[in-house]
Amino acid sequence: MEKPQNGEKEELKASICGYDSLHRLLKDNLNPHHFQEVSRLLTGLNGGKALETIALPESATALSVEHGFDLQAFSFCADKELLREPRVVRVGLIQNSISLPTTAHFVDQKKAIFEKLKPIIDAAGSSGVNILCLQEAWMMPFAFCTREKRWCEFAEPVDGESTKFLQSFAVKYNMVIISSILERDINHGEVIWNTAVVIGNHGNIIGKHRKNHIPRVGDFNESTYYMEGNTGHPVFETAFGKIAINICYGRHHPLNWLAFGLNGAEIVFNPSATVGELSEPMWPIEARNAAIANSYFVASINRVGTETFPNAFTSGDGKPAHADFGHFYGSSYVSAPDASCTPSLSRNRDGLLVTDMDLNLCRQVKDKWGFRMTSRYELYVDTLARYVKPDFEPQVISDPLLHKKSS
Amino acid sequence: MEKPQNGEKEELKASICGYDSLHRLLKDNLNPHHFQEVSRLLTGLNGGKALETIALPESATALSVEHGFDLQAFSFCADKELLREPRVVRVGLIQNSISLPTTAHFVDQKKAIFEKLKPIIDAAGSSGVNILCLQEAWMMPFAFCTREKRWCEFAEPVDGESTKFLQSFAVKYNMVIISSILERDINHGEVIWNTAVVIGNHGNIIGKHRKNHIPRVGDFNESTYYMEGNTGHPVFETAFGKIAINICYGRHHPLNWLAFGLNGAEIVFNPSATVGELSEPMWPIEARNAAIANSYFVASINRVGTETFPNAFTSGDGKPAHADFGHFYGSSYVSAPDASCTPSLSRNRDGLLVTDMDLNLCRQVKDKWGFRMTSRYELYVDTLARYVKPDFEPQVISDPLLHKKSS
């Protein structure tokens, strides 16, 4: 295996007082009774009970030890129903740092990431994972901070080498795989997209989805490289359930989450690449809110590590030019529609999170809470239709005494 | 002062291992360095710094000691701007239990709540609060669990006795007050609404807003009593900023939050009444997500205590009839658009939370993150318009090999 780019010093810097997750810090520093209550408040109770951990096969744990990746496994339950059998799906999420320095030949960099991922994907496969999702643009460094166009050479067609690499695992393990890549669309003037490819459990390409919302914040200069997606909000009906992909920055947009829900998604994957300084307090909030509001599961993945680039760049913040984007804080996790969630993977190490979820929970929560039925969508069609017109006037009721002097 | 209905035993039962908030448990049981890091992850950093506490006048702290209510005060900051002065507003949130048993005469019950609130409102006034908000239906027990219509006698017109009670404080302290009541609309057939009245800082009634989304979950039998509001999503332009009110269950609806934002709200108040078993893991999520997604402040208030009713009722869960709704867990708090938030008030005691917020932060976060600009509302007008039609067909891409036997 390739040596990860971020070594021990980087890992310590990126830790929380020496712990690699909030969950582990709390577990080690609170008494068990306190920890239990704190966990209940922070991660909820699935069906009234704490989440159970899953025992994984020895082969998977051996791989995690040998290759030094975090491996955690949890199970969400749902109520038994009279007319439907449980529909338990095992989902795997992989977070990883890049492998070679960004100065290496692009072909070598990509191959090294493939090599690094192999044992983690094998661990997922041997754990019986049904649907596996990788992080955003997993096949390259997240080079968009640089604004250099040469990184476009990492782009591939939907059926390119990264897809081919994963197709063999899909067949081998009878596993659906979601692969978020930098796409080059050779049929439309060789333009670039940020695209998730959905590979079926027979190795076939079911379809693709292109990132709907492109950031203009911090060093996320992605709007320099690709445009807003043109694939709508597709839900992919796979052998293991109806899934959708909300790529990275789209998690900040409640309407984006909503549209996947209206199309019937039961699990929405959010492959991401985001850094600590900017978004970390939002990370445990937005995905859970989406799961609650839309009565589906959300699987959140963030890449790990600090990526240093050959040429320094500025960040529009008046500070000197520098060569890295900040720390990608990992912390991948899964949120359930009943407001419970798993603990997060490590903040600074590669990891595989395995989660069992009974998809029956989605409709059970819909029936319990009734969010869809109480949503009054007609009202909002009207509100939004008025809002998008240039002459929109907001509904404001002004205090008629507003400009009277205070007594 | 009236003795609170929930005594010491109730307080202990409703505590978290003897602590009345998550924040206090963590502060007392983690070393300072760990606590600081955990706080950063759980509540974010406002402008890169931990929230500062505000020193309140002695008169306010004396009232909190004498009357036994939790009193906390924090300050959110914003960057200095070249062309705008800071617009710092001091917001007060009050959470409280009822005062007399629900078997007392209705007039006495309401008066006793008035008496109980006086010192807390005085503490807010003497602390220089500019905008004060009370909890949902603060002038009565939350009796909708019973399905008995006699509780409708608590309803008042918009200019009724509860409004009059608060108008005097509005004038005395030059304070905007948001008062969430059970409204009887005498001009429209004496129907009942769940309504927030906005009282201006001169004691005038600026306007009202009626709860948009009515729950059908647990013992929240509110749909038995009143209907979905007909007042749109008004933003009230007051002497201290543009405010809106998202009443209780409306916090589960991202479109409701959105509409207040589109109309220009800078602070959205969420007066609520919700119980532990049902919603507690959602409570720290939804309001923060709304603040992040819409670049405004959210002020969340929940009532406190367990309310026992004269006649037992069933809960549609197969369990025996019982006489209380569960524990209203307080935990009022404020969320900022930059993803930071205050600690919560007590889980089991009355409380006043005072928060300074520079409203300039709203536009600063809009400029930084660009959520409004990247939202593609046109896309969602179309999605929602199609969705509300009875013949809507979801965008689903099925795996053509779906019914092929697994290899």
XYZ file of N, CA, C and O in Angstrom, chain A residues 121-253:
532
model
N -12.157 -1.297 -0.533
C -13.318 -1.830 -1.262
C -13.468 -3.330 -0.990
O -14.577 -3.840 -0.827
N -12.328 -4.032 -0.911
C -12.393 -5.461 -0.565
C -13.019 -5.663 0.814
O -13.807 -6.600 1.016
N -12.658 -4.803 1.746
C -13.253 -4.915 3.091
C -14.757 -4.693 3.023
O -15.529 -5.382 3.698
N -15.172 -3.731 2.198
C -16.613 -3.500 2.028
C -17.268 -4.721 1.399
O -18.317 -5.194 1.869
N -16.648 -5.226 0.337
C -17.208 -6.385 -0.356
C -17.313 -7.594 0.551
O -18.353 -8.265 0.596
N -16.245 -7.854 1.311
C -16.281 -9.044 2.166
C -17.198 -8.831 3.371
O -17.588 -9.789 4.034
N -17.570 -7.575 3.645
C -18.551 -7.293 4.706
C -19.974 -7.395 4.196
O -20.930 -7.135 4.934
N -20.129 -7.711 2.906
C -21.477 -7.868 2.366
C -22.179 -6.556 2.060
O -23.413 -6.488 2.044
N -21.395 -5.508 1.818
C -22.004 -4.207 1.493
C -22.789 -4.322 0.181
O -22.305 -4.881 -0.797
N -24.008 -3.788 0.173
C -24.859 -3.801 -1.021
C -24.673 -2.553 -1.890
O -24.760 -2.621 -3.109
N -24.522 -1.416 -1.239
C -24.335 -0.157 -1.971
C -23.131 0.549 -1.369
O -23.087 0.823 -0.166
N -22.170 0.846 -2.218
C -20.934 1.484 -1.758
C -20.824 2.856 -2.410
O -21.099 3.009 -3.600
N -20.435 3.849 -1.631
C -20.246 5.178 -2.212
C -18.867 5.711 -1.836
O -18.430 5.603 -0.685
N -18.192 6.277 -2.810
C -16.887 6.909 -2.591
C -17.069 8.418 -2.445
O -18.143 8.960 -2.728
N -16.018 9.089 -2.032
C -16.095 10.542 -1.818
C -16.103 11.301 -3.152
O -15.853 10.733 -4.222
N -16.390 12.592 -3.092
C -16.443 13.436 -4.288
C -15.079 13.448 -4.998
O -14.043 13.630 -4.359
N -15.123 13.273 -6.316
C -13.910 13.337 -7.145
C -12.784 12.506 -6.529
O -11.645 12.960 -6.396
N -13.145 11.267 -6.184
C -12.218 10.406 -5.420
C -10.961 10.088 -6.218
O -9.941 9.707 -5.640
N -11.008 10.207 -7.542
C -9.915 9.730 -8.393
C -8.849 10.800 -8.646
O -8.014 10.627 -9.541
N -8.860 11.855 -7.831
C -7.899 12.949 -8.051
C -7.760 13.795 -6.785
O -8.603 13.721 -5.909
N -6.710 14.584 -6.710
C -6.668 15.577 -5.621
C -7.738 16.635 -5.884
O -8.165 16.823 -7.029
N -8.173 17.327 -4.831
C -9.223 18.338 -5.007
C -8.548 19.663 -5.379
O -8.418 20.588 -4.569
N -8.156 19.720 -6.650
C -7.203 20.742 -7.111
C -7.863 22.052 -7.526
O -7.186 22.946 -8.032
N -9.164 22.182 -7.300
C -9.883 23.340 -7.834
C -9.499 24.645 -7.140
O -9.740 25.731 -7.656
N -8.871 24.512 -5.976
C -8.365 25.697 -5.273
C -7.314 26.432 -6.099
O -7.138 27.637 -5.950
N -6.626 25.700 -6.964
C -5.475 26.304 -7.670
C -5.887 27.191 -8.839
O -5.141 28.048 -9.271
N -7.034 26.955 -9.395
C -7.538 27.615 -10.609
C -6.693 27.279 -11.845
O -6.873 27.872 -12.901
N -5.806 26.329 -11.709
C -5.012 25.898 -12.872
C -5.801 24.874 -13.681
O -6.299 23.894 -13.133
N -5.864 25.094 -14.980
C -6.703 24.229 -15.799
C -6.048 22.892 -16.137
O -6.701 21.992 -16.651
N -4.768 22.770 -15.834
C -4.126 21.508 -16.204
C -4.709 20.320 -15.454
O -4.633 19.186 -15.912
N -5.350 20.582 -14.287
C -5.946 19.474 -13.523
C -7.136 18.860 -14.259
O -7.591 17.766 -13.908
N -7.637 19.577 -15.279
C -8.733 19.008 -16.093
C -8.306 17.702 -16.767
O -9.160 16.910 -17.184
N -7.016 17.485 -16.847
C -6.556 16.227 -17.452
C -6.978 15.006 -16.627
O -6.894 13.879 -17.108
N -7.378 15.238 -15.388
C -7.897 14.112 -14.591
C -9.297 13.682 -15.046
O -9.776 12.607 -14.686
N -9.977 14.540 -15.806
C -11.369 14.237 -16.186
C -11.453 13.009 -17.086
O -10.531 12.727 -17.862
N -12.555 12.302 -16.979
C -12.778 11.059 -17.733
C -14.202 11.024 -18.246
O -15.096 11.594 -17.629
N -14.463 10.286 -19.322
C -15.855 10.042 -19.677
C -16.515 9.141 -18.627
O -15.824 8.525 -17.804
N -17.838 9.114 -18.669
C -18.592 8.323 -17.692
C -18.145 6.862 -17.697
O -18.142 6.205 -16.647
N -17.754 6.346 -18.863
C -17.312 4.949 -18.926
C -15.782 4.836 -18.969
O -15.234 3.914 -19.572
N -15.111 5.774 -18.318
C -13.646 5.813 -18.336
C -12.991 4.850 -17.355
O -13.640 3.955 -16.792
N -11.706 5.082 -17.120
C -10.925 4.085 -16.384
C -11.371 3.929 -14.918
O -11.307 2.826 -14.369
N -11.823 5.022 -14.305
C -12.279 4.903 -12.913
C -13.539 4.056 -12.832
O -13.699 3.236 -11.919
N -14.433 4.273 -13.773
C -15.649 3.458 -13.825
C -15.283 1.988 -14.059
O -15.790 1.093 -13.371
N -14.383 1.768 -15.016
C -13.974 0.377 -15.317
C -13.353 -0.289 -14.088
O -13.623 -1.453 -13.782
N -12.531 0.481 -13.378
C -11.895 -0.034 -12.148
C -12.958 -0.519 -11.163
O -12.860 -1.604 -10.586
N -14.014 0.286 -11.014
C -15.040 -0.052 -10.021
C -16.005 -1.120 -10.528
O -16.562 -1.887 -9.729
N -16.208 -1.165 -11.840
C -17.146 -2.166 -12.382
C -16.745 -3.583 -11.999
O -17.592 -4.424 -11.709
N -15.434 -3.834 -11.971
C -14.991 -5.192 -11.632
C -15.365 -5.542 -10.184
O -15.772 -6.673 -9.891
N -15.263 -4.559 -9.290
C -15.662 -4.804 -7.898
C -17.181 -4.965 -7.776
O -17.669 -5.757 -6.975
N -17.922 -4.188 -8.573
C -19.386 -4.295 -8.541
C -19.816 -5.719 -8.877
O -20.674 -6.304 -8.207
N -19.186 -6.276 -9.917
C -19.504 -7.645 -10.325
C -19.042 -8.641 -9.260
O -19.795 -9.523 -8.833
N -17.793 -8.457 -8.817
C -17.203 -9.410 -7.863
C -18.036 -9.518 -6.583
O -18.212 -10.618 -6.046
N -18.535 -8.367 -6.106
C -19.220 -8.353 -4.812
C -20.734 -8.140 -4.929
O -21.395 -7.914 -3.915
N -21.267 -8.179 -6.165
C -22.718 -7.975 -6.360
C -23.171 -6.692 -5.657
O -24.134 -6.673 -4.886
N -22.464 -5.598 -5.953
C -22.563 -4.378 -5.162
C -22.837 -3.202 -6.099
O -22.198 -3.072 -7.141
N -23.800 -2.374 -5.748
C -23.988 -1.098 -6.447
C -22.872 -0.151 -5.970
O -22.579 -0.107 -4.772
N -22.251 0.564 -6.896
C -21.191 1.498 -6.506
C -21.476 2.886 -7.085
O -21.785 3.024 -8.274
N -21.392 3.891 -6.228
C -21.569 5.279 -6.662
C -20.192 5.920 -6.720
O -19.471 5.966 -5.724
N -19.870 6.419 -7.899
C -18.521 6.906 -8.156
C -18.592 8.351 -8.628
O -19.090 8.642 -9.711
N -18.104 9.232 -7.797
C -18.142 10.665 -8.104
C -16.834 11.066 -8.767
O -15.764 10.976 -8.165
N -16.920 11.483 -10.040
C -15.697 11.778 -10.802
C -15.749 13.179 -11.406
O -16.793 13.832 -11.423
N -14.603 13.617 -11.911
C -14.574 14.772 -12.803
C -14.832 14.212 -14.195
O -14.055 13.397 -14.700
N -15.956 14.644 -14.804
C -16.388 14.061 -16.072
C -16.035 14.973 -17.244
O -16.231 16.184 -17.177
N -15.553 14.363 -18.315
C -15.429 15.093 -19.584
C -16.474 14.526 -20.546
O -16.503 13.325 -20.790
N -17.328 15.424 -21.047
C -18.432 15.008 -21.912
C -17.999 15.183 -23.365
O -18.119 16.257 -23.951
N -17.501 14.088 -23.951
C -16.939 14.185 -25.303
C -18.019 14.415 -26.360
O -17.737 14.901 -27.441
N -19.255 14.114 -26.018
C -20.334 14.334 -26.992
C -20.868 15.764 -27.008
O -21.712 16.110 -27.821
N -20.426 16.569 -26.058
C -20.882 17.965 -26.007
C -19.668 18.881 -25.877
O -19.478 19.563 -24.855
N -18.834 18.876 -26.887
C -17.743 19.846 -26.945
C -16.679 19.665 -25.878
O -15.995 20.621 -25.517
N -16.575 18.441 -25.349
C -15.530 18.121 -24.364
C -15.610 18.969 -23.094
O -14.586 19.267 -22.463
N -16.855 19.362 -22.718
C -17.006 20.156 -21.499
C -16.804 19.279 -20.263
O -16.843 18.046 -20.329
N -16.591 19.959 -19.143
C -16.278 19.292 -17.873
C -17.495 19.374 -16.947
O -18.162 20.407 -16.873
N -17.767 18.291 -16.236
C -18.839 18.248 -15.246
C -18.316 17.612 -13.955
O -17.334 16.870 -13.976
N -19.047 17.855 -12.878
C -18.822 17.137 -11.620
C -19.948 16.115 -11.512
O -21.106 16.482 -11.305
N -19.607 14.851 -11.679
C -20.618 13.832 -11.987
C -20.501 12.608 -11.097
O -19.390 12.148 -10.815
N -21.645 12.085 -10.689
C -21.675 10.790 -10.003
C -22.175 9.730 -10.977
O -23.234 9.899 -11.591
N -21.400 8.674 -11.124
C -21.783 7.553 -11.975
C -22.345 6.456 -11.081
O -21.741 6.117 -10.052
N -23.508 5.933 -11.448
C -24.111 4.849 -10.664
C -23.899 3.539 -11.404
O -24.407 3.343 -12.512
N -23.119 2.664 -10.775
C -22.787 1.363 -11.360
C -23.660 0.305 -10.694
O -23.696 0.209 -9.464
N -24.388 -0.446 -11.516
C -25.280 -1.466 -10.972
C -24.523 -2.671 -10.426
O -23.318 -2.841 -10.673
N -25.236 -3.518 -9.706
C -24.586 -4.660 -9.065
C -24.172 -5.744 -10.053
O -23.540 -6.719 -9.664
N -24.496 -5.562 -11.341
C -23.967 -6.458 -12.370
C -22.836 -5.803 -13.142
O -22.421 -6.312 -14.184
N -22.394 -4.666 -12.660
C -21.292 -3.985 -13.324
C -21.741 -3.038 -14.428
O -20.918 -2.332 -15.024
N -23.033 -3.004 -14.676
C -23.555 -2.102 -15.708
C -23.636 -0.661 -15.204
O -23.783 -0.423 -14.003
N -23.561 0.288 -16.139
C -23.743 1.696 -15.760
C -25.239 2.003 -15.813
O -25.839 1.999 -16.887
N -25.836 2.274 -14.649
C -27.276 2.569 -14.620
C -27.525 3.991 -15.114
O -28.490 4.253 -15.826
N -26.657 4.897 -14.737
C -26.850 6.279 -15.169
C -25.889 7.210 -14.443
O -24.972 6.759 -13.746
N -26.109 8.488 -14.643
C -25.228 9.484 -14.023
C -26.062 10.637 -13.503
O -27.200 10.872 -13.942
N -25.478 11.363 -12.565
C -26.088 12.608 -12.105
C -25.011 13.669 -11.973
O -23.915 13.385 -11.496
N -25.324 14.892 -12.410
C -24.340 15.975 -12.368
C -24.692 16.973 -11.276
O -25.861 17.354 -11.119
N -23.672 17.387 -10.546
C -23.800 18.296 -9.398
C -24.646 19.517 -9.748
O -24.346 20.246 -10.686
N -25.678 19.755 -8.957
C -26.649 20.801 -9.280
C -26.233 22.199 -8.852
O -26.616 23.170 -9.485
N -25.516 22.282 -7.729
C -25.191 23.602 -7.176
C -23.675 23.712 -7.030
O -23.053 22.846 -6.410
N -23.102 24.748 -7.626
C -21.642 24.891 -7.665
C -21.226 26.043 -6.740
O -21.747 27.155 -6.866
N -20.289 25.763 -5.825
C -19.931 26.782 -4.833
C -19.129 27.952 -5.404
O -18.440 27.810 -6.405
N -19.263 29.063 -4.724
C -18.389 30.228 -4.921
C -18.008 30.707 -3.523
O -18.469 31.761 -3.084
N -17.239 29.930 -2.821
C -16.908 30.245 -1.427
C -15.510 29.705 -1.117
O -15.154 28.607 -1.545
N -14.753 30.485 -0.372
C -13.418 30.067 0.025
C -12.586 29.712 -1.196
O -12.617 30.414 -2.213
N -11.845 28.627 -1.100
C -11.028 28.178 -2.225
C -11.750 27.150 -3.092
O -11.122 26.458 -3.889
N -13.052 27.073 -2.928
C -13.834 26.154 -3.764
C -14.122 26.827 -5.112
O -15.239 27.203 -5.409
N -13.054 26.957 -5.910
C -13.165 27.660 -7.192
C -13.725 26.742 -8.278
O -13.292 26.779 -9.424
N -14.686 25.935 -7.924
C -15.199 24.932 -8.855
C -15.931 25.558 -10.035
O -15.987 24.973 -11.115
N -16.494 26.754 -9.808
C -17.234 27.393 -10.905
C -16.290 27.801 -12.041
O -16.739 28.134 -13.129
N -14.994 27.751 -11.776
C -13.992 27.974 -12.834
C -13.886 26.745 -13.748
O -13.448 26.859 -14.884
N -14.297 25.611 -13.243
C -14.052 24.349 -13.946
C -15.293 23.723 -14.585
O -15.182 23.037 -15.590
N -16.449 23.876 -13.933
C -17.653 23.213 -14.463
C -18.894 23.977 -14.039
O -18.863 24.810 -13.145
N -19.993 23.665 -14.727
C -21.228 24.427 -14.573
C -22.267 23.619 -13.796
O -22.088 22.441 -13.516
N -23.382 24.283 -13.479
C -24.502 23.636 -12.796
C -25.022 22.458 -13.625
O -25.206 22.581 -14.848
N -25.296 21.364 -12.941
C -25.707 20.129 -13.609
C -27.005 20.259 -14.392
O -27.850 21.110 -14.083
N -27.149 19.407 -15.411
C -28.325 19.450 -16.291
C -29.085 18.125 -16.273
O -29.759 17.782 -17.235
N -28.960 17.405 -15.152
C -29.596 16.079 -15.100
C -30.793 16.038 -14.144
O -31.296 14.945 -13.836
N -31.257 17.184 -13.675
C -32.418 17.203 -12.789
C -32.123 16.599 -11.429
O -31.043 16.846 -10.857
N -33.049 15.817 -10.921
C -32.889 15.175 -9.610
C -33.253 13.698 -9.720
O -34.223 13.233 -9.101
N -32.472 12.938 -10.499
C -32.846 11.549 -10.739
C -32.729 10.680 -9.494
O -31.823 10.855 -8.679
N -33.671 9.761 -9.389
C -33.586 8.702 -8.393
C -33.302 7.410 -9.157
O -33.963 7.127 -10.163
N -32.299 6.670 -8.713
C -31.887 5.442 -9.390
C -32.495 4.237 -8.666
O -32.239 4.043 -7.476
N -33.294 3.515 -9.410
C -33.916 2.319 -8.834
C -32.948 1.152 -9.024
O -32.768 0.665 -10.153
N -32.315 0.744 -7.924
C -31.305 -0.315 -7.982
C -31.846 -1.584 -7.344
O -32.948 -1.586 -6.775
N -31.049 -2.627 -7.410
C -31.453 -3.896 -6.790
C -31.638 -3.756 -5.281
O -32.272 -4.589 -4.649
N -31.063 -2.688 -4.699
C -31.091 -2.564 -3.235
C -31.815 -1.309 -2.751
O -31.591 -0.854 -1.630
N -32.676 -0.739 -3.587
C -33.444 0.421 -3.135
C -33.283 1.608 -4.057
O -32.476 1.590 -4.997
N -34.071 2.622 -3.791
C -34.071 3.835 -4.609
C -33.107 4.856 -4.018
O -33.299 5.323 -2.894
N -32.112 5.202 -4.798
C -31.051 6.056 -4.276
C -30.878 7.308 -5.142
O -31.261 7.336 -6.309
N -30.305 8.339 -4.542
C -29.989 9.562 -5.283
C -28.665 10.097 -4.755
O -28.165 9.646 -3.716
N -28.097 11.035 -5.495
C -26.804 11.603 -5.108
C -26.885 13.114 -5.108
O -27.168 13.734 -6.127
N -26.661 13.682 -3.927
C -26.576 15.138 -3.770
C -25.094 15.452 -3.584
O -24.526 15.214 -2.518
N -24.460 15.973 -4.614
C -23.008 16.117 -4.569
C -22.603 17.378 -3.802
O -23.031 18.478 -4.119
N -21.814 17.181 -2.768
C -21.102 18.195 -1.975
C -21.932 19.437 -1.627
O -22.819 19.368 -0.802
N -21.636 20.558 -2.262
C -22.239 21.860 -1.925
C -23.760 21.837 -2.028
O -24.431 22.669 -1.399
N -24.305 20.914 -2.779
C -25.762 20.770 -2.862
C -26.400 20.497 -1.513
O -27.611 20.665 -1.358
N -25.596 20.078 -0.531
C -26.172 19.809 0.796
C -26.602 21.083 1.505
O -27.345 21.038 2.487
N -26.125 22.241 1.034
C -26.545 23.511 1.646
C -27.902 23.979 1.124
O -28.399 25.007 1.578
N -28.471 23.264 0.162
C -29.693 23.722 -0.497
C -30.873 22.803 -0.184
O -31.017 21.734 -0.781
